[in-house]
Amino acid sequence: MSDKTGIEWTEATWNPVTGCAKVSQGCKHCYAERDWARMQHVPAYAGRKFTDVACHEDRLNIPLRWKKPRLIFVNSMSDLFHESVPNEFIDKVFAVMALAEHHTFQVLTKRPKRMRDYIRCGNGSCIRIGIRHAIEEMGFEDIGAVNKELPNVWLGVSVEDQSTADERIPLLLQTPASVRWISAEPLLGPIDLYPALLPCPNSENSMMDPETGAYECCGKCDYTGVSSDMGIDWVVVGGESGPNARPMHPDWARSLRDQCSAADVPFLFKQWGEWAPRSSCYHTLSDGISFADLDPGATKWPCIRLNENGSDGRMLENEDGGDSAYMQRVGKKLAGRLLEGIEHNGYPEGKVKP
């Protein structure tokens, strides 16, 4: 937890909850679990397994002490909506976010059903009551923030492939939020976001308001009740990092970039991760420096052929050519975050970094 972080799409991390459990393939090489051993010298982590979820009351007021406005990633070492986190503690986290109006909080979960049910409880009345009680219990003055729509809280889901997108995104779209966002990291397969970005998969049957041009769902799909102002506001894409990282096919990232562009949804390309397109290794970076210039042994780094469905092909030795489907392990730093030579730093409209 720090008011500084290397995560490209945020400015600080806040961990009132630590510990988690794996729920899908995107969790396989979890960075939080990987860092757990390194954190054992910290009293809050010492002697605990990663799967031992703990709520930290002493960390709740940290954002209130940060006076400079910033983007804050909530629970980078856990999931706020993990089943082991009591609703009463979630109330306290939301109470702090409501009081710290000068910050923007980015909540990300792989458990969107619980998030939806928590936010929608009693048409939102439960969360407002819960926040108000939490403010009183923590000894803070109710400044009226709980009566607002929490415009400084972004709610998002993490997805890694089409299966997790189909499971989690409809639940996100059913969740009231000022900003709904998707983190497709680690991206492990192609994803079609079209239903969420429109948001109606049966576009030929959807209903358009002739005055505003806005579409509403046709009512015959999984996104029933989702209107055009309740779609996805932001998409973040990234490849996997770490010692056991799996490569990301460039076409998967390009496709999401193009889908966002067509739907006018902000797109942020976070990183390639450990693996970069082989063409970059044998040509040049944007500043005219090749990987071989940076490391004469670059042409001997491991390469792998990755097909569009995500299956790992045979390991390659130094073959000629620069097919972008050939990925080379160069490390996160050298791989960088340029997608076809461009750094994509889109943020929700009017919601840029402070």
XYZ file of C-alpha atoms in Angstrom:
354
model
C 0.000 0.000 0.000
C 1.501 3.285 -1.059
C 0.702 6.760 -2.290
C 2.986 5.862 -5.194
C 2.773 2.851 -7.477
C 4.181 1.455 -10.699
C 0.733 0.451 -11.961
C 0.319 2.448 -15.135
C -3.375 3.298 -14.838
C -3.442 4.547 -11.252
C -1.428 6.700 -8.856
C -1.743 4.995 -5.482
C -2.874 1.747 -3.881
C -4.969 1.302 -0.751
C -5.341 -2.126 0.836
C -7.895 -2.211 3.660
C -8.262 -5.918 2.765
C -5.429 -8.366 2.053
C -5.456 -11.991 0.967
C -7.519 -13.659 -1.727
C -8.393 -16.912 -3.508
C -8.091 -17.897 -7.156
C -11.267 -18.093 -9.206
C -10.144 -18.412 -12.854
C -7.152 -18.795 -15.164
C -6.346 -15.101 -14.887
C -5.430 -15.776 -11.251
C -3.010 -18.605 -12.051
C 0.135 -16.481 -11.704
C -1.319 -13.856 -9.377
C 1.154 -11.022 -8.730
C -0.313 -10.438 -5.263
C 0.347 -14.038 -4.286
C 3.811 -13.788 -5.812
C 4.550 -10.727 -3.659
C 3.129 -12.311 -0.515
C 6.429 -13.908 0.547
C 8.207 -10.588 0.101
C 5.689 -8.969 2.451
C 6.163 -11.420 5.314
C 8.288 -8.925 7.238
C 5.214 -6.647 7.503
C 3.183 -7.464 10.657
C -0.111 -7.479 8.742
C 1.187 -10.273 6.496
C 3.517 -12.206 8.796
C 2.547 -15.819 9.364
C -0.486 -15.681 7.079
C -1.196 -17.666 3.955
C -2.286 -15.753 0.890
C -5.714 -17.369 1.163
C -6.170 -15.988 4.695
C -8.312 -12.927 3.989
C -8.007 -10.155 6.581
C -9.732 -6.798 7.018
C -7.545 -3.987 8.374
C -9.469 -1.411 10.388
C -6.272 0.579 10.986
C -5.911 1.253 7.246
C -9.366 2.640 6.625
C -8.582 6.323 7.148
C -5.396 6.385 5.053
C -7.003 8.081 1.998
C -8.379 10.784 4.277
C -4.807 11.654 5.241
C -3.775 12.067 1.618
C -4.593 15.696 0.849
C -3.501 15.790 -2.779
C -6.187 14.388 -5.128
C -5.163 11.160 -6.778
C -6.397 8.003 -8.481
C -6.460 5.178 -5.924
C -6.637 1.478 -6.761
C -8.621 -0.193 -3.985
C -7.281 -3.553 -2.764
C -4.445 -4.328 -5.126
C -3.650 -7.250 -2.783
C -7.181 -8.629 -2.530
C -10.766 -8.356 -3.781
C -13.148 -6.093 -1.881
C -16.037 -8.416 -2.720
C -14.356 -11.635 -1.619
C -16.867 -13.800 0.251
C -14.793 -13.542 3.458
C -15.178 -9.742 3.638
C -18.253 -8.827 5.738
C -20.764 -6.368 4.298
C -20.204 -4.207 7.368
C -16.542 -3.782 6.444
C -17.414 -3.045 2.818
C -19.707 -0.334 4.202
C -16.718 1.212 5.952
C -14.605 1.150 2.792
C -17.392 2.870 0.860
C -17.848 5.332 3.705
C -14.222 6.408 3.408
C -14.542 6.712 -0.370
C -17.669 8.844 0.082
C -15.913 11.120 2.574
C -12.704 11.405 0.524
C -14.444 13.190 -2.347
C -11.191 14.726 -3.549
C -9.880 11.297 -4.609
C -11.004 8.942 -7.368
C -11.254 5.295 -6.294
C -10.853 2.427 -8.752
C -12.472 -0.799 -7.559
C -11.774 -3.992 -9.494
C -13.331 -7.393 -8.802
C -13.618 -10.909 -10.160
C -16.763 -11.349 -8.080
C -19.221 -9.020 -9.836
C -22.387 -10.733 -8.622
C -21.669 -9.805 -5.031
C -20.710 -6.284 -6.083
C -23.959 -5.891 -8.025
C -26.076 -7.243 -5.189
C -24.317 -5.008 -2.660
C -24.721 -1.846 -4.731
C -28.304 -2.551 -5.824
C -29.641 -3.674 -2.436
C -33.013 -1.971 -1.923
C -32.466 0.214 -5.015
C -29.375 1.594 -3.358
C -30.967 2.446 -0.025
C -29.055 -0.309 1.789
C -25.666 1.015 0.757
C -26.576 4.570 1.789
C -27.793 3.360 5.188
C -24.756 1.134 5.588
C -22.366 3.951 4.746
C -24.085 6.315 7.150
C -23.860 3.765 9.977
C -20.210 3.125 9.124
C -19.414 6.843 9.266
C -21.009 7.069 12.697
C -19.237 3.938 13.946
C -15.850 5.221 12.796
C -16.452 8.555 14.486
C -16.526 10.695 11.357
C -18.999 13.467 10.717
C -21.598 12.779 8.035
C -20.938 15.578 5.581
C -23.762 14.546 3.293
C -21.564 12.693 0.831
C -23.568 9.516 1.310
C -26.535 11.122 -0.365
C -24.609 11.525 -3.597
C -24.116 9.024 -6.415
C -20.465 8.467 -5.467
C -19.107 9.987 -8.707
C -15.567 9.414 -7.458
C -15.961 5.616 -7.319
C -15.284 3.580 -10.465
C -16.482 -0.028 -10.447
C -14.843 -2.574 -12.711
C -14.340 -6.245 -13.451
C -11.226 -8.160 -14.382
C -11.563 -10.511 -17.372
C -9.020 -12.580 -19.257
C -10.917 -14.266 -22.106
C -14.339 -14.525 -23.709
C -15.654 -16.926 -21.075
C -14.895 -14.633 -18.139
C -16.094 -11.607 -20.112
C -19.431 -13.281 -20.822
C -19.780 -14.217 -17.168
C -18.730 -10.980 -15.487
C -19.514 -8.066 -17.780
C -23.327 -8.472 -17.821
C -23.258 -8.351 -14.010
C -21.152 -5.187 -14.140
C -23.635 -3.592 -16.533
C -26.394 -4.298 -14.042
C -24.440 -2.412 -11.353
C -25.101 1.319 -10.884
C -21.830 3.262 -11.090
C -20.527 6.600 -12.258
C -17.861 4.771 -14.283
C -17.864 1.111 -15.293
C -14.602 -0.287 -16.516
C -12.895 -3.471 -17.640
C -9.372 -4.645 -16.944
C -8.458 -7.257 -19.543
C -5.229 -8.316 -17.849
C -3.679 -10.763 -18.173
C -5.286 -11.041 -21.600
C -5.226 -14.763 -22.388
C -7.496 -14.918 -25.414
C -9.588 -12.865 -27.840
C -12.556 -10.969 -26.408
C -15.569 -9.535 -28.231
C -16.852 -6.629 -26.150
C -19.448 -5.559 -28.687
C -22.518 -6.311 -26.538
C -21.106 -4.343 -23.614
C -19.916 -1.427 -25.718
C -23.161 -0.953 -27.690
C -24.669 -2.219 -25.283
C -27.122 -4.585 -27.009
C -26.014 -7.732 -28.860
C -29.158 -7.654 -31.014
C -28.414 -4.258 -32.486
C -30.738 -4.727 -35.441
C -33.613 -5.038 -32.971
C -32.514 -2.360 -30.513
C -34.586 0.757 -30.157
C -33.164 4.192 -31.008
C -34.404 7.455 -29.595
C -34.844 9.655 -32.714
C -34.011 12.811 -30.770
C -30.869 11.694 -28.952
C -29.706 8.862 -31.187
C -29.285 6.719 -28.084
C -29.966 3.015 -28.263
C -31.758 0.943 -25.681
C -31.573 -2.803 -25.326
C -34.047 -4.796 -27.401
C -35.140 -6.688 -24.296
C -34.365 -10.077 -25.835
C -30.835 -10.636 -24.564
C -28.717 -11.047 -21.437
C -28.280 -7.278 -21.241
C -31.984 -6.588 -20.704
C -32.551 -3.250 -19.044
C -29.148 -1.836 -19.983
C -29.433 1.440 -21.871
C -26.721 3.216 -23.829
C -25.771 5.366 -20.859
C -25.083 2.242 -18.804
C -22.373 0.706 -20.941
C -18.627 0.380 -20.427
C -16.770 3.655 -19.898
C -13.157 2.476 -19.953
C -11.094 -0.514 -21.076
C -7.593 -1.360 -19.841
C -5.606 -4.092 -21.598
C -2.353 -5.738 -20.598
C -0.210 -8.818 -21.035
C 1.037 -10.941 -18.156
C 4.276 -10.268 -16.293
C 6.271 -12.392 -13.882
C 8.453 -15.502 -14.157
C 5.704 -17.763 -15.545
C 3.989 -15.189 -17.740
C 1.903 -16.340 -20.681
C 2.216 -14.371 -23.950
C -0.531 -12.175 -25.345
C -1.268 -12.368 -29.065
C -1.035 -8.884 -30.624
C -4.328 -9.396 -32.450
C -6.182 -9.695 -29.139
C -4.945 -6.284 -28.032
C -5.480 -4.709 -31.461
C -9.034 -6.005 -31.586
C -9.939 -4.469 -28.221
C -8.323 -1.195 -29.252
C -10.353 -1.156 -32.472
C -13.595 -2.102 -30.702
C -13.106 0.754 -28.255
C -12.307 3.172 -31.049
C -15.457 2.208 -32.959
C -17.580 2.637 -29.821
C -15.783 5.820 -28.721
C -14.752 4.186 -25.443
C -11.405 5.264 -23.889
C -8.680 2.625 -24.222
C -5.497 2.251 -22.177
C -2.789 -0.206 -23.156
C -0.999 -1.009 -19.913
C 1.812 -3.293 -21.033
C 2.928 -6.176 -23.202
C 4.192 -7.968 -20.122
C 7.114 -10.364 -20.401
C 6.517 -11.145 -24.084
C 6.728 -8.725 -27.022
C 5.889 -9.252 -30.712
C 8.930 -10.742 -32.364
C 8.779 -8.151 -35.129
C 9.733 -5.523 -32.538
C 12.782 -7.548 -31.596
C 14.116 -7.569 -35.140
C 13.087 -4.088 -36.188
C 13.164 -0.919 -34.108
C 11.401 0.758 -31.246
C 9.851 4.200 -31.645
C 13.107 5.879 -30.670
C 15.071 4.002 -33.324
C 16.777 1.591 -30.931
C 16.446 -2.122 -31.564
C 16.304 -4.774 -28.877
C 19.536 -6.164 -30.305
C 21.178 -2.768 -29.728
C 20.087 -2.839 -26.088
C 21.187 -6.435 -25.615
C 23.385 -8.170 -28.221
C 21.923 -11.484 -27.044
C 18.372 -10.417 -27.812
C 18.102 -12.616 -30.904
C 18.745 -15.635 -28.672
C 15.963 -14.870 -26.222
C 13.165 -17.479 -26.173
C 10.524 -17.197 -28.875
C 7.175 -18.906 -29.110
C 4.528 -19.148 -31.810
C 1.107 -18.183 -30.521
C -2.050 -18.849 -32.507
C -5.115 -16.621 -32.415
C -6.966 -18.961 -30.061
C -4.297 -18.690 -27.396
C -2.638 -22.099 -27.713
C 1.109 -22.143 -27.288
C 2.908 -23.495 -30.351
C 6.354 -24.994 -30.660
C 9.349 -23.194 -29.210
C 11.407 -21.482 -31.887
C 15.073 -20.982 -32.402
C 16.516 -18.103 -34.404
C 14.293 -18.242 -37.463
C 14.168 -15.376 -39.903
C 11.083 -13.240 -40.326
C 8.982 -10.948 -38.207
C 5.512 -12.432 -38.003
C 3.699 -10.575 -35.222
C 2.230 -13.885 -34.024
C 5.721 -14.881 -32.932
C 6.312 -13.649 -29.405
C 9.717 -13.193 -27.827
C 10.415 -13.101 -24.112
C 12.276 -9.844 -23.528
C 11.063 -8.798 -20.072
C 8.466 -6.222 -19.093
C 10.790 -3.218 -19.253
C 11.979 -3.776 -22.807
C 8.596 -4.991 -24.016
C 7.142 -1.636 -22.966
C 3.598 -0.475 -23.625
C 3.543 0.692 -27.237
C 0.875 -0.883 -29.403
C 1.918 -0.551 -33.024
C 4.213 2.283 -32.040
C 1.590 4.248 -30.101
C 1.154 4.699 -26.345
C -2.544 4.523 -25.527
C -3.503 6.419 -22.358
C -7.252 6.854 -22.639
C -9.317 7.654 -19.539
C -13.080 8.099 -19.070
C -14.309 11.431 -20.388
C -13.597 14.185 -17.914
C -11.898 11.632 -15.642
C -8.211 12.081 -16.361
C -5.421 11.698 -13.846
C -5.440 14.634 -11.386
